[in-house]
Coordinates of C-alpha atoms and ligand atoms in Angstrom, one line a residue:
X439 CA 20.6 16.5 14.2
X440 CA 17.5 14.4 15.1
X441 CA 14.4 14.8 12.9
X442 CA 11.6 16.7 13.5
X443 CA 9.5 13.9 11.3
X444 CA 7.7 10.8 12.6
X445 CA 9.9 7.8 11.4
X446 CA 7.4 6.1 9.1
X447 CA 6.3 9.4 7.0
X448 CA 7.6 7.5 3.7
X449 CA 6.7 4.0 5.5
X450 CA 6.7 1.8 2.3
X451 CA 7.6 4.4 -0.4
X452 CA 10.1 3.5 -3.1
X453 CA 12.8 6.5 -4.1
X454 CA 15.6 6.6 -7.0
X455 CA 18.0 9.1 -6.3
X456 CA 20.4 10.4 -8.6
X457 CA 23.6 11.7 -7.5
X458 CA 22.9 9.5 -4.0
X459 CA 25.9 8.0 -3.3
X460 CA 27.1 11.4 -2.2
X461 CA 27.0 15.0 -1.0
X462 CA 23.8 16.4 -0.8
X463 CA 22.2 13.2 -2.6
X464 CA 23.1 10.7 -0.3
X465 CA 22.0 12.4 2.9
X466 CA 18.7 12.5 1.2
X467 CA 18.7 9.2 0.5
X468 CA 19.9 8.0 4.3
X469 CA 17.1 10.6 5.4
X470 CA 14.3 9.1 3.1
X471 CA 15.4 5.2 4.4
X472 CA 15.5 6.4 8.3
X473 CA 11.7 7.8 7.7
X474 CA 10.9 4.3 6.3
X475 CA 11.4 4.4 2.3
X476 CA 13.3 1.7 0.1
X477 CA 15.9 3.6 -1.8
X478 CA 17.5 3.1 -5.2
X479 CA 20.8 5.5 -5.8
X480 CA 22.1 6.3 -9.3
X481 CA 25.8 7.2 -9.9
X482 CA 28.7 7.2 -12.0
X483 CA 31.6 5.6 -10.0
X484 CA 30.7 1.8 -8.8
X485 CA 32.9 2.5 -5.7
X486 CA 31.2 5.1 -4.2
X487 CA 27.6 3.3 -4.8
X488 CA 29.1 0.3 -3.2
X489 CA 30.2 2.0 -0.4
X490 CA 27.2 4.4 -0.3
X491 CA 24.5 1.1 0.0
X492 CA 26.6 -0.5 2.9
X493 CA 26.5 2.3 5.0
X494 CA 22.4 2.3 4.3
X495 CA 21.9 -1.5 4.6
X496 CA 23.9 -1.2 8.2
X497 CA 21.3 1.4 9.1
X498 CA 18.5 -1.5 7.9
X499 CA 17.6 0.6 5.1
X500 CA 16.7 -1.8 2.5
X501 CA 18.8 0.3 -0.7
X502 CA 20.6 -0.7 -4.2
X503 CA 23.3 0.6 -6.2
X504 CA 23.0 1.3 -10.3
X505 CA 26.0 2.3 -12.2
X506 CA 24.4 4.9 -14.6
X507 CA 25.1 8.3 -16.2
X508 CA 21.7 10.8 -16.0
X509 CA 23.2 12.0 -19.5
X510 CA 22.7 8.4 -21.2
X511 CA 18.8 7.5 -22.1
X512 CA 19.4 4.1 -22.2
X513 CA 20.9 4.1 -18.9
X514 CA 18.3 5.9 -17.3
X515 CA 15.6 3.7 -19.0
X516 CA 17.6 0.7 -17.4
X517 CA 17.7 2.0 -13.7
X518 CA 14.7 3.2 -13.6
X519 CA 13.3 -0.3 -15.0
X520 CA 16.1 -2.0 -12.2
X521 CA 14.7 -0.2 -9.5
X522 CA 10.5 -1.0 -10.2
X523 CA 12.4 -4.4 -10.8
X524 CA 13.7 -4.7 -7.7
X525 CA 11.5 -3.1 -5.2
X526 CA 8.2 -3.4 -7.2
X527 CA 7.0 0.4 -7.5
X528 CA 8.5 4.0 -7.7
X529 CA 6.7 6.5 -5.7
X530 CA 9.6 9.6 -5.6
X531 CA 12.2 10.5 -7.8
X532 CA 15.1 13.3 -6.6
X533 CA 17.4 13.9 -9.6
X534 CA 20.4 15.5 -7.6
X535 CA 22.9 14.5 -10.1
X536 CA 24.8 17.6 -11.3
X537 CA 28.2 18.8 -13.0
X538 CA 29.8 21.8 -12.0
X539 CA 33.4 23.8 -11.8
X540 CA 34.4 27.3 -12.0
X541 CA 35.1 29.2 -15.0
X542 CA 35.3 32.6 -16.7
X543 CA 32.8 32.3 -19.8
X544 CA 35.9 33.6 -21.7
X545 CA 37.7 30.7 -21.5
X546 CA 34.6 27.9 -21.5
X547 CA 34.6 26.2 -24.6
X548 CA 30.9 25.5 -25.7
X549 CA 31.3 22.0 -25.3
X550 CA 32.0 22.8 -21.5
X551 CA 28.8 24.3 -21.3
X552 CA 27.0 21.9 -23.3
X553 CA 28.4 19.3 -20.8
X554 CA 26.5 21.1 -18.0
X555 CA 23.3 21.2 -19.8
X556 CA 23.1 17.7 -20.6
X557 CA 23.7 16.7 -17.0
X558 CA 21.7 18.9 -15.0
X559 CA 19.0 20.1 -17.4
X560 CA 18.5 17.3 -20.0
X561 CA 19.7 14.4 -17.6
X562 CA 16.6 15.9 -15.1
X563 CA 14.7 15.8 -18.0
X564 CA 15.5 12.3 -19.4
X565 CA 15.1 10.9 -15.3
X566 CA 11.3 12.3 -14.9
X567 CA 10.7 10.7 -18.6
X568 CA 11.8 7.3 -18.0
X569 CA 10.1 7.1 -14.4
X570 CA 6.7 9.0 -15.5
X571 CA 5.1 5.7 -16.3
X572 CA 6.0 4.2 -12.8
X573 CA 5.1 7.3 -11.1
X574 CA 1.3 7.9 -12.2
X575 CA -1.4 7.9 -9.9
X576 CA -2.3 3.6 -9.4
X577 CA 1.3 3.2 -11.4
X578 CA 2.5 -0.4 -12.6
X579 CA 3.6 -1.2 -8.8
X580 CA 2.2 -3.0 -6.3
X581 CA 0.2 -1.6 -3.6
X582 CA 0.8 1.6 -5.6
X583 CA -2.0 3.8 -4.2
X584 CA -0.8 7.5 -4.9
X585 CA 0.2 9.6 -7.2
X586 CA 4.5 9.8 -7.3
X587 CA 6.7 12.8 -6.4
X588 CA 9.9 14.6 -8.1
X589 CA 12.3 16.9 -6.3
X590 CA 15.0 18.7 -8.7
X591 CA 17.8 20.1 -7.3
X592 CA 18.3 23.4 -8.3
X593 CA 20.1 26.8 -7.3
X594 CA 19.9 30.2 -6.8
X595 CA 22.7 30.8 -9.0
X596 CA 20.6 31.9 -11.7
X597 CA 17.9 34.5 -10.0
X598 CA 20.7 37.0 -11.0
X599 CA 24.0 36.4 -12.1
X600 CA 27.1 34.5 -11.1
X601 CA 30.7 34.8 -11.3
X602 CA 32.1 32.0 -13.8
X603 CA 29.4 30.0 -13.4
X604 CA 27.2 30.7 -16.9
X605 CA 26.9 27.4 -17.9
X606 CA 25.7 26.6 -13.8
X607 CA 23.3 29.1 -14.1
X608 CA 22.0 28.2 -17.7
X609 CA 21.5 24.5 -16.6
X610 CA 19.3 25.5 -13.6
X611 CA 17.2 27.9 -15.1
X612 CA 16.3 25.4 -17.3
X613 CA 15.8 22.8 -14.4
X614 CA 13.2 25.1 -12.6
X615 CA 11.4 26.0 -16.1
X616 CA 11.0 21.7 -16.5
X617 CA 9.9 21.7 -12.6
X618 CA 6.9 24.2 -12.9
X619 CA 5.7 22.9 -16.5
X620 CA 5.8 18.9 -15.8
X621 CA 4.0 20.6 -12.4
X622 CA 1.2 21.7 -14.8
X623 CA 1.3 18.4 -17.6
X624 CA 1.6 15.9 -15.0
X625 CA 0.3 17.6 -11.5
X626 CA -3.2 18.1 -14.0
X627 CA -3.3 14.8 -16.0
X628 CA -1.2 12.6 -13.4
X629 CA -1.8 14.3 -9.7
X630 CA 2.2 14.0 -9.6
X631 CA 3.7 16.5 -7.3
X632 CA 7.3 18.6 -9.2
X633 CA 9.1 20.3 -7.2
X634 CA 12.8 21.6 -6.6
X635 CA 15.2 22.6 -3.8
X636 CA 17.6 25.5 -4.6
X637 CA 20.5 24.8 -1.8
X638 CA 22.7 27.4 -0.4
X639 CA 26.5 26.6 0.2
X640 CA 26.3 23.4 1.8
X641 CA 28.8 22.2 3.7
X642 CA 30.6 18.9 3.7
X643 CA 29.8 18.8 0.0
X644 CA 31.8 18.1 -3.6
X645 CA 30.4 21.1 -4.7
X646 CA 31.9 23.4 -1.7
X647 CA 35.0 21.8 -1.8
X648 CA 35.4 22.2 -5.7
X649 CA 33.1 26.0 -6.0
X650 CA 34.2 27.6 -3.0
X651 CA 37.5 26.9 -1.7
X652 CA 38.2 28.3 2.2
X653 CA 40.0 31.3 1.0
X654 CA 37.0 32.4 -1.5
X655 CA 34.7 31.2 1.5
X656 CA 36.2 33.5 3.9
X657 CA 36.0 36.4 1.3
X658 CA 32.4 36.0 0.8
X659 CA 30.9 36.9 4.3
X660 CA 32.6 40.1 3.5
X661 CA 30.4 41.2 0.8
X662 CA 27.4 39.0 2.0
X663 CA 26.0 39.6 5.3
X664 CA 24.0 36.6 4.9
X665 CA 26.3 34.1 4.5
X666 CA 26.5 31.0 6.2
X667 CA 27.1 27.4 5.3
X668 CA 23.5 25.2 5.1
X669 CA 24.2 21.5 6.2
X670 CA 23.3 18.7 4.3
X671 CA 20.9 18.1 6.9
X672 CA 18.6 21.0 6.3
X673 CA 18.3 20.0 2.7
X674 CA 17.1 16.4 3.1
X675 CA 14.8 17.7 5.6
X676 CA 13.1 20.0 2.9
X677 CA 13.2 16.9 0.8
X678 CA 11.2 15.0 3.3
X679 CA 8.7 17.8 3.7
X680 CA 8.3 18.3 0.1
X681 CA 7.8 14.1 -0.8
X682 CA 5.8 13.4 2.1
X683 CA 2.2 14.3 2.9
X684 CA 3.0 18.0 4.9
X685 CA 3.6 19.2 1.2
X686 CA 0.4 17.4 -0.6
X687 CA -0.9 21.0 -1.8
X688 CA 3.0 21.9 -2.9
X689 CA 3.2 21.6 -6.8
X690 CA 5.9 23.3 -9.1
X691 CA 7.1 25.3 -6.4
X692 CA 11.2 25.5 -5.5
X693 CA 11.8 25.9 -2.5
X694 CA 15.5 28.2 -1.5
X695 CA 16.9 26.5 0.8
X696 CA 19.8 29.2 1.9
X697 CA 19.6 31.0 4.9
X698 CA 18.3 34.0 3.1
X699 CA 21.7 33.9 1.0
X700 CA 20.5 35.0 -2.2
X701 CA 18.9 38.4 -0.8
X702 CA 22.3 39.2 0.5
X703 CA 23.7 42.8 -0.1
X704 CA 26.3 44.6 1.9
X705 CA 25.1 47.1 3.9
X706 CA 26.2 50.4 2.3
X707 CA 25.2 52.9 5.2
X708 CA 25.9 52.3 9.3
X709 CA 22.1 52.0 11.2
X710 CA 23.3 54.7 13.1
X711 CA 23.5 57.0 9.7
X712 CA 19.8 56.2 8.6
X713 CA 18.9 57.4 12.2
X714 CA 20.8 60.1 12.0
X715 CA 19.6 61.5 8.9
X716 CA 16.0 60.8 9.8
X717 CA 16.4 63.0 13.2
X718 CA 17.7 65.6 11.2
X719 CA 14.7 65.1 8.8
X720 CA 12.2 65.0 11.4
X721 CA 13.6 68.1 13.4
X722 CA 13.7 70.4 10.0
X723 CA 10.1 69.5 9.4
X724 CA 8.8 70.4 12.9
X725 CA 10.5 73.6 12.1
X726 CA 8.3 74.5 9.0
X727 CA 4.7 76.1 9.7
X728 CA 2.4 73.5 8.6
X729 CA 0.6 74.1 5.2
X730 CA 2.8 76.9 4.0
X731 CA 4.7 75.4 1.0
X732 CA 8.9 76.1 1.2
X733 CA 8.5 78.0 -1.8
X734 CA 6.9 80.7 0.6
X735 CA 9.3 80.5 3.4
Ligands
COA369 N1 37.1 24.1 -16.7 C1 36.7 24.4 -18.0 N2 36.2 23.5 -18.8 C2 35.9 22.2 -18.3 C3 36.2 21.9 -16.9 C4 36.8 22.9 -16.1 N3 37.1 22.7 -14.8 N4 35.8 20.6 -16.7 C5 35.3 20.2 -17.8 N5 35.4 21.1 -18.8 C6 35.0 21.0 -20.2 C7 36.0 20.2 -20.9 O1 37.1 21.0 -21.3 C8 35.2 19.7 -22.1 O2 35.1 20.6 -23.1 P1 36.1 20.6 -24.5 O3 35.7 19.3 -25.1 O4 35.6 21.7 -25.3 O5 37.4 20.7 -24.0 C9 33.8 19.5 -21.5 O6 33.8 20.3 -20.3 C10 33.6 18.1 -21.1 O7 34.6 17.7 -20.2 P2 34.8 16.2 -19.8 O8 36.0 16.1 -18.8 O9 34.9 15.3 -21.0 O10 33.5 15.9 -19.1 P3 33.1 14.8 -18.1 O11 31.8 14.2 -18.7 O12 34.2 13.8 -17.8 O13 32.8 15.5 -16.7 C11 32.0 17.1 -15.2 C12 32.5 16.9 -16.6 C13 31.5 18.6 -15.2 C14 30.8 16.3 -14.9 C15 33.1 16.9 -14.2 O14 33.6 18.1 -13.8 C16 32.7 16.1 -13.0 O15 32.8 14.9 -13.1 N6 32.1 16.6 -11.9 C17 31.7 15.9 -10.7 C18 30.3 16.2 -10.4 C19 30.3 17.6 -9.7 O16 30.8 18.5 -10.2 N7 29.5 17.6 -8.6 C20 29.3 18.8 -7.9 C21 27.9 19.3 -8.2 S1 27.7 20.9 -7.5

């Protein structure tokens, strides 16, 4: 789909990505080069980062590749440093690296949930630490002029509870409590902007393919009248609007990004019913003289 955005809204922004040789990650990444920004993606598996920054240079999106795991200080100190190395600045950061898989808490063994932790909540965490000094207002860069950005991926997960997903849930609670306090620390002493996106099922993802296998995905517009698959698309468009100037006065907000999703309930009584039973309401009040309580009928 086209975008609704002029082309140059991040005209001469810098962006590190985590997670941005795929899924969700790297559409936000081709979407933040198309509207004019130099991007730097962060990943685990050279392979993919290879093949992810080919696909962005043939679009004439200037972008690099560092091997790195978020859960590894040293190797977030050292992208972070390789990417004000190589482009000169860091204006946004978008930590969309995550871990996730499906199972009963029964059977998760804490180190499993640990694991979760340390990648989405301590690896967010460790990102925004290394890149803060790059990211203040003036920053180390050249022709820095404003203050950075940070976008967390999140979910919805947590806003109730989730089926086999505890350690999920855990992680991005903790995710959203980091967004809204560096909001306060470094939106008051740095003008830095935190904020997160909470995606819906996104199609076209790892995560779908591995959370919600077809047969489970069939099963859930059952119970969920809401349901319906986001596309990577709609996410790196809320990214955009969130980095780029339409969301200056946007600070330590997450924005859901579902479809309404979360609010989902099935519907336990037919329209029809609730008419019917207000009719039937409405007629046995016309019925009753007015003031005289039904005690005294
Ligand atoms: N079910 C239960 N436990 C699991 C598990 C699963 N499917 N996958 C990992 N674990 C547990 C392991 O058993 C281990 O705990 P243990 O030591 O008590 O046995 C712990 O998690 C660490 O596992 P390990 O395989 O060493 O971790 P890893 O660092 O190699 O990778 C993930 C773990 C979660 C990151 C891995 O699933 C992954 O690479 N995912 C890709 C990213 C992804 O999920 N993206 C989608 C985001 S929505």
């Amino acid at each position: 789909m086209e975008s609704p955005f002029k082309g140059n809204i991040l005209k001469g922004k810098v962006a590190l990505i985590t997670g941005g040789a795929s899924g969700i990650g790297f559409e936000i990444s081709t979407q933040f080069g198309k509207h004019g920004a130099s991007v730097a993606l962060m990943g685990r598996r050279k392979q993919v980062l290879d093949s992810a920054v080919s696909v962005l240079q043939s679009l004439s999106i200037p972008a690099i590749g560092f091997v790195g795991d978020v859960r590894k200080q040293e190797d977030a100190a050292r992208v972070v440093e390789s990417t004000f190395k190589h482009f000169g600045k860091i204006d946004i950061l978008v930590n969309a690296a995550a871990g996730n898989f499906l199972v009963s808490a029964e059977d998760l063994s804490p180190n499993g949930f640990r694991t979760v932790l340390d990648i989405d909540s301590v690896g967010t965490f460790t990102m925004c630490s290394e890149a803060l000094k790059y990211l203040k207002k003036g920053g180390l860069g050249r022709g820095s002029s404003g203050a950075g950005a940070i976008i967390n991926i999140s979910a919805t997960l947590h806003y109730t509870a989730s089926w086999y997903q505890i350690h999920v849930s855990a992680a991005k609670a903790a995710v959203d409590a980091t967004t809204r306090n560096l909001a306060l620390e470094w939106g008051t002493d740095y003008d830095i902007r935190v904020n997160g996106i909470a995606p819906g099922p996104i199609s076209g993802t790892p995560g779908m393919s591995k959370l919600a296998p077809d047969e489970i995905n069939n099963k859930s517009k059952d119970y969920m009248p809401l349901y319906k698959e986001g596309e990577k698309w709609d996410i790196a468009m809320a990214a955009l609007f969130l980095v780029s100037d339409a969301g200056k006065y946007i600070n330590g907000d997450t924005l859901i990004v579902d479809g309404g999703l979360w609010l989902s309930r099935p519907r336990h009584l037919p329209k029809e019913a609730v008419k019917q039973a207000s009719r039937a309401i409405e007629k046995r009040s016309r019925n009753q003289p007015i003031g005289v309580p039904k005690s005294k009928l």
